[in-house]
Short mmCIF file of C-alpha atoms in Angstrom, two decimals:
data_model
loop_
_atom_site.label_atom_id
_atom_site.label_comp_id
_atom_site.label_asym_id
_atom_site.label_seq_id
_atom_site.Cartn_x
_atom_site.Cartn_y
_atom_site.Cartn_z
CA MET L 1 13.30 -16.00 -10.07
CA VAL L 2 9.70 -14.89 -9.54
CA SER L 3 7.92 -12.89 -6.84
CA ILE L 4 4.16 -12.57 -6.38
CA VAL L 5 2.91 -9.47 -4.61
CA PHE L 6 -0.69 -8.92 -3.51
CA ASP L 7 -1.47 -5.22 -3.06
CA ASP L 8 -4.03 -3.71 -0.66
CA GLY L 9 -4.30 -6.53 1.91
CA LEU L 10 -7.66 -7.80 0.68
CA GLU L 11 -9.33 -10.63 2.60
CA SER L 12 -9.78 -12.65 -0.59
CA VAL L 13 -6.00 -13.13 -0.70
CA TYR L 14 -6.14 -14.88 2.65
CA GLN L 15 -9.23 -16.88 1.70
CA TYR L 16 -8.23 -18.00 -1.81
CA ALA L 17 -4.58 -17.23 -2.66
CA PHE L 18 -3.04 -18.34 0.63
CA PRO L 19 -4.31 -21.98 0.49
CA ILE L 20 -3.20 -22.34 -3.14
CA LEU L 21 0.36 -21.18 -2.52
CA GLU L 22 0.70 -22.79 0.90
CA LYS L 23 -0.19 -26.19 -0.57
CA LEU L 24 2.81 -25.93 -2.89
CA GLY L 25 5.12 -24.30 -0.35
CA LEU L 26 5.37 -21.06 -2.30
CA PRO L 27 5.76 -17.73 -0.45
CA ALA L 28 4.43 -14.34 -1.50
CA THR L 29 4.52 -10.72 -0.41
CA VAL L 30 1.41 -8.91 0.80
CA GLY L 31 1.27 -5.10 0.69
CA ILE L 32 -0.78 -3.82 3.64
CA ILE L 33 -2.51 -0.43 3.84
CA ALA L 34 -1.84 0.19 7.52
CA SER L 35 -4.94 2.29 8.24
CA ARG L 36 -7.25 -0.42 6.87
CA VAL L 37 -6.20 -3.17 9.29
CA ASP L 38 -8.71 -4.12 12.00
CA ARG L 39 -11.01 -1.26 11.08
CA GLY L 40 -14.00 -3.58 10.96
CA ASP L 41 -14.13 -3.74 7.17
CA PRO L 42 -14.54 -7.41 6.12
CA ASP L 43 -13.00 -6.71 2.71
CA PHE L 44 -9.55 -6.37 4.33
CA MET L 45 -7.45 -8.84 6.30
CA THR L 46 -7.28 -8.74 10.07
CA VAL L 47 -4.07 -8.71 12.11
CA ALA L 48 -4.61 -12.38 12.94
CA GLN L 49 -4.89 -13.31 9.26
CA ILE L 50 -1.78 -11.33 8.35
CA ARG L 51 0.09 -13.12 11.13
CA ASP L 52 -0.96 -16.46 9.65
CA LEU L 53 0.65 -15.40 6.36
CA ALA L 54 3.84 -14.28 8.10
CA LYS L 55 4.10 -17.57 10.00
CA ALA L 56 3.83 -19.42 6.69
CA GLY L 57 6.82 -17.53 5.26
CA TRP L 58 5.03 -14.67 3.53
CA GLU L 59 6.52 -11.19 3.66
CA VAL L 60 4.45 -8.35 5.11
CA ALA L 61 5.23 -5.09 3.30
CA SER L 62 3.92 -1.55 3.69
CA HIS L 63 1.52 -0.33 1.02
CA SER L 64 1.41 3.11 2.69
CA LEU L 65 -0.78 4.46 5.48
CA THR L 66 -3.83 5.52 3.43
CA HIS L 67 -3.03 4.56 -0.21
CA LYS L 68 -2.49 8.05 -1.63
CA ARG L 69 -0.14 9.19 -4.43
CA PRO L 70 2.73 11.59 -3.62
CA ILE L 71 1.56 14.18 -6.16
CA ASP L 72 -1.87 14.48 -4.52
CA ILE L 73 -0.77 15.37 -0.95
CA PRO L 74 2.13 17.25 0.71
CA LYS L 75 5.40 15.43 0.09
CA PHE L 76 7.41 16.03 3.26
CA TYR L 77 6.93 16.53 6.99
CA ALA L 78 8.12 20.12 6.53
CA GLN L 79 5.15 20.79 4.23
CA GLU L 80 2.55 19.67 6.78
CA ASN L 81 1.30 23.18 7.48
CA CYS L 82 -1.31 23.77 10.17
CA LEU L 83 -4.88 24.24 8.93
CA LEU L 84 -6.31 27.74 9.37
CA LEU L 85 -9.46 26.76 11.26
CA LYS L 86 -12.53 28.98 11.42
CA PRO L 87 -15.66 28.21 13.49
CA VAL L 88 -18.64 26.96 11.50
CA ARG L 89 -21.54 29.27 12.22
CA GLY L 90 -24.30 27.63 14.21
CA GLN L 91 -22.33 24.45 14.91
CA ARG L 92 -20.63 24.26 18.29
CA ALA L 93 -17.14 22.70 18.30
CA VAL L 94 -17.03 22.32 14.48
CA TYR L 95 -14.51 24.17 12.34
CA GLU L 96 -13.73 24.59 8.65
CA ALA L 97 -10.60 25.25 6.65
CA LYS L 98 -9.58 25.53 3.02
CA TYR L 99 -7.27 22.79 1.66
CA ARG L 100 -5.46 23.19 -1.62
CA TYR L 101 -4.34 19.64 -2.42
CA GLU L 102 -6.36 17.28 -4.59
CA GLU L 103 -6.64 14.63 -1.88
CA LEU L 104 -6.43 14.54 1.89
CA ALA L 105 -4.65 11.51 3.35
CA GLY L 106 -5.59 12.36 6.91
CA LEU L 107 -5.30 14.87 9.74
CA ILE L 108 -3.09 14.83 12.82
CA GLU L 109 -4.05 16.77 15.97
CA ASN L 110 -1.11 17.00 18.36
CA GLY L 111 0.08 13.58 17.30
CA ARG L 112 -3.39 11.95 17.26
CA LEU L 113 -4.94 10.76 14.00
CA LEU L 114 -8.44 12.08 13.34
CA ARG L 115 -11.04 9.72 11.83
CA GLU L 116 -12.37 10.43 8.35
CA ARG L 117 -16.14 10.47 7.94
CA SER L 118 -18.37 10.45 4.85
CA SER L 119 -20.30 13.65 5.55
CA ASP L 120 -20.13 16.87 7.54
CA ALA L 121 -23.30 15.82 9.37
CA LEU L 122 -21.46 12.89 10.96
CA VAL L 123 -18.53 15.09 11.95
CA ARG L 124 -20.83 17.41 13.88
CA TYR L 125 -21.41 14.80 16.60
CA GLU L 126 -18.00 13.10 16.78
CA PRO L 127 -14.93 14.70 18.37
CA GLY L 128 -11.72 13.68 16.62
CA SER L 129 -13.24 13.42 13.14
CA TYR L 130 -13.21 15.27 9.83
CA TYR L 131 -14.82 15.39 6.39
CA PHE L 132 -13.09 16.58 3.22
CA ASP L 133 -15.29 18.03 0.49
CA GLU L 134 -13.18 17.55 -2.64
CA LEU L 135 -15.49 19.62 -4.84
CA ILE L 136 -14.86 22.85 -2.98
CA GLY L 137 -11.54 21.97 -1.32
CA GLU L 138 -12.83 22.44 2.19
CA VAL L 139 -12.24 20.43 5.37
CA ILE L 140 -14.82 20.20 8.17
CA VAL L 141 -13.14 19.32 11.47
CA HIS L 142 -14.39 18.36 14.93
CA PRO L 143 -11.19 18.40 17.01
CA PHE L 144 -10.49 16.14 19.96
CA GLU L 145 -10.13 19.32 22.02
CA PRO L 146 -12.65 21.68 20.42
CA GLU L 147 -12.56 24.30 23.18
CA ASP L 148 -8.94 25.00 22.26
CA ALA L 149 -9.27 24.33 18.52
CA VAL L 150 -7.67 27.52 17.23
CA LYS L 151 -4.51 26.66 19.14
CA GLN L 152 -4.47 23.03 18.06
CA ARG L 153 -1.74 22.09 15.63
CA ILE L 154 -3.92 20.16 13.18
CA ARG L 155 -1.86 19.16 10.17
CA ALA L 156 -2.55 17.33 6.91
CA ILE L 157 -0.58 14.10 6.48
CA SER L 158 2.37 14.16 4.07
CA TYR L 159 3.71 11.35 1.90
CA GLU L 160 6.77 11.14 4.12
CA ARG L 161 4.40 10.34 7.00
CA GLU L 162 2.62 7.81 4.75
CA MET L 163 5.87 5.87 4.47
CA ASP L 164 7.14 6.43 7.99
CA GLN L 165 3.94 5.87 9.98
CA SER L 166 2.72 2.90 7.95
CA LYS L 167 5.91 1.07 8.86
CA ALA L 168 5.53 2.10 12.50
CA VAL L 169 1.90 0.97 12.65
CA LEU L 170 2.76 -2.43 11.17
CA ALA L 171 5.72 -2.75 13.54
CA GLY L 172 3.31 -2.13 16.42
CA MET L 173 1.34 -5.14 15.19
CA GLY L 174 4.49 -7.25 15.34
CA PHE L 175 5.60 -7.16 11.68
CA ALA L 176 9.21 -6.35 10.78
CA VAL L 177 8.71 -4.43 7.54
CA THR L 178 11.58 -3.81 5.11
CA THR L 179 9.70 -3.36 1.80
CA TYR L 180 7.54 -0.51 0.54
CA ILE L 181 4.98 -1.18 -2.22
CA THR L 182 3.97 2.02 -4.02
CA PRO L 183 0.21 2.75 -4.15
CA HIS L 184 -1.26 2.86 -7.66
CA ASN L 185 2.20 1.77 -8.91
CA TYR L 186 3.03 5.48 -8.96
CA TRP L 187 6.58 6.55 -8.12
CA THR L 188 8.97 9.47 -8.60
CA PRO L 189 12.75 9.89 -8.25
CA GLU L 190 12.14 12.26 -5.33
CA MET L 191 10.09 9.69 -3.43
CA SER L 192 12.50 6.91 -4.34
CA ALA L 193 15.29 8.83 -2.62
CA LEU L 194 13.07 9.54 0.39
CA SER L 195 12.09 5.88 0.79
CA LYS L 196 15.70 5.02 1.63
CA LYS L 197 15.16 6.62 5.05
CA PHE L 198 12.62 3.99 6.02
CA TYR L 199 12.95 0.89 3.84
CA SER L 200 15.50 -1.51 2.40
CA GLN L 201 13.74 -1.70 -0.98
CA THR L 202 10.72 -0.38 -2.89
CA ALA L 203 8.60 -2.03 -5.58
CA GLY L 204 6.52 -0.06 -8.06
CA GLY L 205 5.13 -0.75 -11.51
CA GLY L 206 6.55 -0.35 -15.01
CA ASP L 207 5.38 -3.64 -16.57
CA ASP L 208 8.95 -4.85 -16.93
CA CYS L 209 11.33 -7.31 -15.29
CA ASN L 210 14.47 -6.68 -13.22
CA ARG L 211 17.73 -7.53 -14.96
CA LYS L 212 21.22 -8.05 -13.60
CA GLY L 213 23.31 -4.89 -13.61
CA SER L 214 20.39 -2.51 -14.16
CA THR L 215 18.12 -3.09 -11.16
CA ASP L 216 17.35 -0.25 -8.76
CA ARG L 217 16.36 -1.73 -5.40
CA TYR L 218 14.34 1.41 -4.64
CA TRP L 219 12.46 1.21 -7.93
CA LEU L 220 11.86 -2.51 -8.54
CA LYS L 221 9.74 -3.18 -11.61
CA ARG L 222 6.54 -5.21 -11.55
CA TYR L 223 4.15 -6.61 -14.14
CA THR L 224 0.53 -5.78 -13.32
CA VAL L 225 -1.80 -8.75 -13.63
CA HIS L 226 -5.22 -7.76 -15.03
CA SER L 227 -8.52 -9.56 -14.66
CA ASP L 228 -8.67 -10.58 -18.32
CA ASP L 229 -5.10 -11.98 -18.35
CA THR L 230 -5.04 -15.75 -18.69
CA ALA L 231 -2.70 -17.96 -16.71
CA GLN L 232 -0.87 -18.67 -19.96
CA ASP L 233 -0.35 -14.93 -20.51
CA ILE L 234 1.44 -14.71 -17.15
CA ILE L 235 3.32 -17.99 -17.64
CA ARG L 236 4.57 -16.63 -20.98
CA ILE L 237 6.20 -13.71 -19.13
CA VAL L 238 7.88 -16.15 -16.74
CA LYS L 239 9.21 -18.25 -19.62
CA GLU L 240 10.48 -15.30 -21.61
CA HIS L 241 12.16 -13.36 -18.81
CA ALA L 242 12.70 -15.42 -15.65
CA ILE L 243 13.70 -18.61 -17.46
CA ARG L 244 15.26 -17.53 -20.77
CA GLU L 245 16.80 -14.24 -19.64
CA ASP L 246 17.56 -15.24 -16.02
CA ALA L 247 15.74 -12.09 -14.91
CA TRP L 248 13.74 -11.41 -11.75
CA VAL L 249 10.04 -11.16 -12.55
CA VAL L 250 7.75 -9.55 -9.98
CA PHE L 251 3.96 -9.69 -10.41
CA CYS L 252 1.51 -7.14 -9.00
CA MET L 253 -1.83 -8.72 -8.11
CA HIS L 254 -4.76 -7.57 -6.01
CA GLY L 255 -7.86 -9.54 -5.07
CA ILE L 256 -8.08 -13.25 -5.82
CA GLY L 257 -11.21 -15.37 -6.33
CA SER L 258 -13.75 -12.57 -5.80
CA ASN L 259 -14.94 -9.40 -7.51
CA LEU L 260 -13.57 -7.10 -4.82
CA GLY L 261 -10.60 -4.84 -5.42
CA TRP L 262 -8.94 -3.46 -8.52
CA GLU L 263 -8.36 -5.99 -11.34
CA PRO L 264 -9.18 -9.14 -9.32
CA TRP L 265 -7.81 -12.41 -10.71
CA ASP L 266 -9.44 -15.83 -10.79
CA ALA L 267 -8.23 -18.34 -8.20
CA ALA L 268 -8.04 -21.10 -10.82
CA LYS L 269 -5.62 -18.98 -12.85
CA LEU L 270 -3.41 -18.46 -9.82
CA ALA L 271 -3.43 -22.21 -9.17
CA GLU L 272 -2.37 -22.87 -12.78
CA LEU L 273 0.49 -20.37 -12.49
CA ALA L 274 1.60 -21.80 -9.13
CA GLU L 275 1.59 -25.36 -10.48
CA PHE L 276 3.75 -24.27 -13.41
CA LEU L 277 6.27 -22.53 -11.16
CA LYS L 278 6.49 -25.57 -8.91
CA LYS L 279 6.75 -28.07 -11.75
CA GLN L 280 9.44 -26.06 -13.56
CA ALA L 281 11.34 -25.46 -10.29
CA VAL L 282 11.31 -21.71 -10.85
CA PRO L 283 12.57 -20.11 -7.61
CA VAL L 284 9.71 -18.18 -5.95
CA VAL L 285 10.83 -15.58 -3.39
CA THR L 286 9.46 -12.67 -1.41
CA ILE L 287 10.63 -9.17 -2.32
CA ASP L 288 12.94 -9.02 0.69
CA GLN L 289 14.44 -12.43 -0.14
CA GLY L 290 14.81 -11.48 -3.77
CA VAL L 291 16.71 -8.26 -3.04
CA LYS L 292 19.12 -10.04 -0.72
CA LEU L 293 19.84 -12.66 -3.37
CA TRP L 294 19.92 -10.26 -6.31
CA PHE L 295 22.37 -7.82 -4.77
CA ALA L 296 24.45 -10.12 -2.60
CA GLY L 297 25.52 -12.45 -5.41
CA LYS L 298 24.53 -15.56 -3.49
CA GLY L 299 22.79 -17.20 -6.41
CA THR L 300 19.14 -18.19 -6.39
CA PRO L 301 17.25 -20.39 -3.93
CA ARG L 302 15.87 -23.76 -4.84
CA ILE L 303 12.36 -24.90 -4.09
#
C-alpha cells in the first residue's frame, strides 16, 4: 500500500493537491505545524481549509509546534530551565538573558506563549514578545507582566512540549491527532521512545519502505520527493516496493504546484502519480489507517 504525506501544512496543498486526489477518491495525510495555523500567513492553510481536508477523509497529523529538531532545543520538560533575566539598560520593561541552545522554539511565561518578533526594536513596544539573536546567543524579552519580570517563570520550550502541545493545539481546533510527523525528517531513539506518550505512531525519513516483520510504528520510513523527481521516478518506487515486494511505501512531500516550501513538486506530476495508483488499484491509505492495517493483520483496503 501507499501513503502520501504533505509536510508543513502549506496552502498550495489545499489549492492544488487536494482537488487532484479528491477527484480520484484518494486520501492523504497532512502534517500541520500547530503554531503556523491561523497566524495570518497566506502561505499556510487555515483551520477552515484543514477541516475541509479532514471531512474528505484526509488525516490531520502533528508536525510539531514550531518545526524544530530535538538536538537544537531542550529535550524534556525537566530541562526547561527558567531564563536568568536582567534589565536592559535604558529600556523600561525589557529584559535580556543568555541562551545556550542553537535554536529557540519559543518561550512560556506562566503557561502563556510569548510571540516571536524579528528584531529587538519590535520587542521594546510589545508586552508578551521576544527576539532571539542567534549570533550572540541572547534573548530579548518583554514579559506580559514586566513589573514582576524577575519573578516570572519564563522558560524555553522543550521538544517534549513540541510534541505534547502541538497535539493539544490541534485538538483544540477539533482534530483528533494520532500521528506525529518529524520535522526535517530528523529522529532519534530517545525521541522515538518519548513520542509513545503522546502518539500512536510516528513517521520520519530514511528513504526506504516499511516491510512486514521489520516495521517500527514509532519510526516509519518515508521516501522524500524532490522537486527534480519525475512522476515516473516515484512510480518506479511504487512498482518495485509496494507492488512487487508487498511493502508499505510512504512518500514525504511538501508544497505542490507553487514555488513555496522546501522541494515543491509539480501538480501535473502528482496527478500522473495519482492516476497510476488509481488505475493499478494500489491501496492508498493515511498513516493512521496504514498502521492499523499493517499491525492488526486485517489485510489491505481496496479502492
